[in-house]
Amino acid sequence: MMFFYKLNEGDGAFYGPKIGISVSNALSRKFQCGTLQLDFQLLDSFKLEFSTEDEAKIERPVMIHISILGSVESMFAILLEHYKGPSGSFLVKQFCALCPRNHKLMLCR
């Protein structure tokens, strides 16, 4: 399996460096699926610090934001397009039906 990468300088990564994982569908359209981004800004507002092992130096923590599948909506769109519409049982409108054996047991008409 081969992976390709490219640098997108100035690509809207607000907090710090970002790795974006893109996938292609059957029509060769690219979608950003998952991301991993370092955040140097958010923790500044909380004034968080920690000391190193020898306690000689004070450091600031870095937050890591991870989105495995991107947004749920885009992941569903990718799956629906990939399978050309048919979906699994988790998306069907009527998951099960009750068939009473006796008309006296029928609760709804």
PDB file of C-alpha atoms in Angstrom:
ATOM      1  CA  MET A   1       0.000   0.000   0.000  1.00  0.00           C
ATOM      2  CA  MET A   2       1.373   3.386  -0.964  1.00  0.00           C
ATOM      3  CA  PHE A   3       0.670   6.673   0.775  1.00  0.00           C
ATOM      4  CA  PHE A   4       1.293  10.088  -0.678  1.00  0.00           C
ATOM      5  CA  TYR A   5       1.568  13.355   1.190  1.00  0.00           C
ATOM      6  CA  LYS A   6       1.875  17.011   0.361  1.00  0.00           C
ATOM      7  CA  LEU A   7       2.345  20.184   2.359  1.00  0.00           C
ATOM      8  CA  ASN A   8      -0.575  22.628   2.375  1.00  0.00           C
ATOM      9  CA  GLU A   9       1.005  25.812   3.655  1.00  0.00           C
ATOM     10  CA  GLY A  10      -1.539  28.269   5.068  1.00  0.00           C
ATOM     11  CA  ASP A  11      -4.332  25.688   4.954  1.00  0.00           C
ATOM     12  CA  GLY A  12      -6.471  27.059   7.793  1.00  0.00           C
ATOM     13  CA  ALA A  13      -4.819  25.189  10.644  1.00  0.00           C
ATOM     14  CA  PHE A  14      -5.546  27.750  13.350  1.00  0.00           C
ATOM     15  CA  TYR A  15      -3.983  26.195  16.440  1.00  0.00           C
ATOM     16  CA  GLY A  16      -0.802  24.606  15.115  1.00  0.00           C
ATOM     17  CA  PRO A  17       0.460  21.917  12.736  1.00  0.00           C
ATOM     18  CA  LYS A  18      -2.181  19.536  11.331  1.00  0.00           C
ATOM     19  CA  ILE A  19      -2.199  16.174   9.583  1.00  0.00           C
ATOM     20  CA  GLY A  20      -5.300  15.692   7.442  1.00  0.00           C
ATOM     21  CA  ILE A  21      -6.158  12.279   6.000  1.00  0.00           C
ATOM     22  CA  SER A  22      -7.999  12.378   2.691  1.00  0.00           C
ATOM     23  CA  VAL A  23      -9.728   9.486   0.962  1.00  0.00           C
ATOM     24  CA  SER A  24     -10.985   9.176  -2.600  1.00  0.00           C
ATOM     25  CA  ASN A  25     -14.343   7.766  -3.595  1.00  0.00           C
ATOM     26  CA  ALA A  26     -15.248   5.734  -6.689  1.00  0.00           C
ATOM     27  CA  LEU A  27     -15.499   8.951  -8.741  1.00  0.00           C
ATOM     28  CA  SER A  28     -11.973  10.038  -7.660  1.00  0.00           C
ATOM     29  CA  ARG A  29     -13.331  12.890  -5.530  1.00  0.00           C
ATOM     30  CA  LYS A  30     -11.302  13.609  -2.412  1.00  0.00           C
ATOM     31  CA  PHE A  31     -12.801  13.941   1.067  1.00  0.00           C
ATOM     32  CA  GLN A  32     -10.989  14.854   4.252  1.00  0.00           C
ATOM     33  CA  CYS A  33     -11.678  11.975   6.569  1.00  0.00           C
ATOM     34  CA  GLY A  34      -9.632  12.264   9.736  1.00  0.00           C
ATOM     35  CA  THR A  35      -7.365  14.882  11.241  1.00  0.00           C
ATOM     36  CA  LEU A  36      -4.740  15.143  13.930  1.00  0.00           C
ATOM     37  CA  GLN A  37      -3.799  18.649  15.053  1.00  0.00           C
ATOM     38  CA  LEU A  38      -1.554  20.125  17.717  1.00  0.00           C
ATOM     39  CA  ASP A  39      -3.074  23.019  19.653  1.00  0.00           C
ATOM     40  CA  PHE A  40      -0.653  25.522  21.167  1.00  0.00           C
ATOM     41  CA  GLN A  41      -3.269  28.251  21.732  1.00  0.00           C
ATOM     42  CA  LEU A  42      -6.153  26.856  23.819  1.00  0.00           C
ATOM     43  CA  LEU A  43      -4.118  25.918  26.876  1.00  0.00           C
ATOM     44  CA  ASP A  44      -2.621  29.419  27.062  1.00  0.00           C
ATOM     45  CA  SER A  45      -5.999  30.741  28.170  1.00  0.00           C
ATOM     46  CA  PHE A  46      -5.970  28.322  31.130  1.00  0.00           C
ATOM     47  CA  LYS A  47      -2.401  29.237  32.149  1.00  0.00           C
ATOM     48  CA  LEU A  48      -1.456  25.566  32.542  1.00  0.00           C
ATOM     49  CA  GLU A  49       2.148  24.626  33.283  1.00  0.00           C
ATOM     50  CA  PHE A  50       4.101  21.607  34.432  1.00  0.00           C
ATOM     51  CA  SER A  51       7.640  21.018  35.598  1.00  0.00           C
ATOM     52  CA  THR A  52      10.057  18.647  33.920  1.00  0.00           C
ATOM     53  CA  GLU A  53      11.416  15.558  35.653  1.00  0.00           C
ATOM     54  CA  ASP A  54      14.313  17.414  37.212  1.00  0.00           C
ATOM     55  CA  GLU A  55      11.936  20.303  38.126  1.00  0.00           C
ATOM     56  CA  ALA A  56      14.444  22.781  36.757  1.00  0.00           C
ATOM     57  CA  LYS A  57      12.298  23.977  33.877  1.00  0.00           C
ATOM     58  CA  ILE A  58       8.631  24.956  33.585  1.00  0.00           C
ATOM     59  CA  GLU A  59       6.897  23.779  30.372  1.00  0.00           C
ATOM     60  CA  ARG A  60       3.513  24.460  28.779  1.00  0.00           C
ATOM     61  CA  PRO A  61       1.386  21.455  27.730  1.00  0.00           C
ATOM     62  CA  VAL A  62       0.183  20.932  24.168  1.00  0.00           C
ATOM     63  CA  MET A  63      -3.302  19.633  23.372  1.00  0.00           C
ATOM     64  CA  ILE A  64      -3.822  17.096  20.586  1.00  0.00           C
ATOM     65  CA  HIS A  65      -7.142  17.205  18.694  1.00  0.00           C
ATOM     66  CA  ILE A  66      -8.019  13.959  16.905  1.00  0.00           C
ATOM     67  CA  SER A  67     -10.952  13.358  14.608  1.00  0.00           C
ATOM     68  CA  ILE A  68     -10.912   9.790  13.335  1.00  0.00           C
ATOM     69  CA  LEU A  69     -13.805   9.966  10.858  1.00  0.00           C
ATOM     70  CA  GLY A  70     -14.196  13.706  10.362  1.00  0.00           C
ATOM     71  CA  SER A  71     -17.759  14.878  10.711  1.00  0.00           C
ATOM     72  CA  VAL A  72     -20.466  12.237  10.956  1.00  0.00           C
ATOM     73  CA  GLU A  73     -22.369  13.821   8.061  1.00  0.00           C
ATOM     74  CA  SER A  74     -19.432  13.671   5.675  1.00  0.00           C
ATOM     75  CA  MET A  75     -18.671  10.066   6.665  1.00  0.00           C
ATOM     76  CA  PHE A  76     -22.281   9.036   5.943  1.00  0.00           C
ATOM     77  CA  ALA A  77     -22.113  10.864   2.607  1.00  0.00           C
ATOM     78  CA  ILE A  78     -18.899   9.015   1.696  1.00  0.00           C
ATOM     79  CA  LEU A  79     -20.408   5.634   2.678  1.00  0.00           C
ATOM     80  CA  LEU A  80     -23.697   6.246   0.849  1.00  0.00           C
ATOM     81  CA  GLU A  81     -21.897   7.331  -2.286  1.00  0.00           C
ATOM     82  CA  HIS A  82     -19.435   4.439  -2.098  1.00  0.00           C
ATOM     83  CA  TYR A  83     -22.171   1.806  -1.775  1.00  0.00           C
ATOM     84  CA  LYS A  84     -24.361   3.619  -4.334  1.00  0.00           C
ATOM     85  CA  GLY A  85     -27.245   4.142  -1.910  1.00  0.00           C
ATOM     86  CA  PRO A  86     -28.022   0.842  -0.139  1.00  0.00           C
ATOM     87  CA  SER A  87     -27.222   1.114   3.526  1.00  0.00           C
ATOM     88  CA  GLY A  88     -26.999  -1.220   6.453  1.00  0.00           C
ATOM     89  CA  SER A  89     -29.833  -2.053   8.783  1.00  0.00           C
ATOM     90  CA  PHE A  90     -28.926   0.881  11.057  1.00  0.00           C
ATOM     91  CA  LEU A  91     -30.352   3.338   8.491  1.00  0.00           C
ATOM     92  CA  VAL A  92     -33.600   1.612   7.482  1.00  0.00           C
ATOM     93  CA  LYS A  93     -36.875   3.334   8.360  1.00  0.00           C
ATOM     94  CA  GLN A  94     -38.650   0.248   9.658  1.00  0.00           C
ATOM     95  CA  PHE A  95     -36.303  -2.015  11.550  1.00  0.00           C
ATOM     96  CA  CYS A  96     -38.874  -4.606  12.621  1.00  0.00           C
ATOM     97  CA  ALA A  97     -42.585  -5.309  12.324  1.00  0.00           C
ATOM     98  CA  LEU A  98     -44.929  -7.067  14.754  1.00  0.00           C
ATOM     99  CA  CYS A  99     -47.438  -9.494  13.302  1.00  0.00           C
ATOM    100  CA  PRO A 100     -50.052 -10.466  15.907  1.00  0.00           C
ATOM    101  CA  ARG A 101     -51.619 -13.910  15.604  1.00  0.00           C
ATOM    102  CA  ASN A 102     -54.912 -12.784  17.096  1.00  0.00           C
ATOM    103  CA  HIS A 103     -56.878  -9.697  15.979  1.00  0.00           C
ATOM    104  CA  LYS A 104     -57.729  -8.945  19.640  1.00  0.00           C
ATOM    105  CA  LEU A 105     -54.034  -8.361  20.324  1.00  0.00           C
ATOM    106  CA  MET A 106     -53.669  -5.737  17.584  1.00  0.00           C
ATOM    107  CA  LEU A 107     -52.769  -2.468  19.310  1.00  0.00           C
ATOM    108  CA  CYS A 108     -52.655  -0.092  16.369  1.00  0.00           C
ATOM    109  CA  ARG A 109     -54.482   0.047  13.075  1.00  0.00           C
TER     110      ARG A 109
END
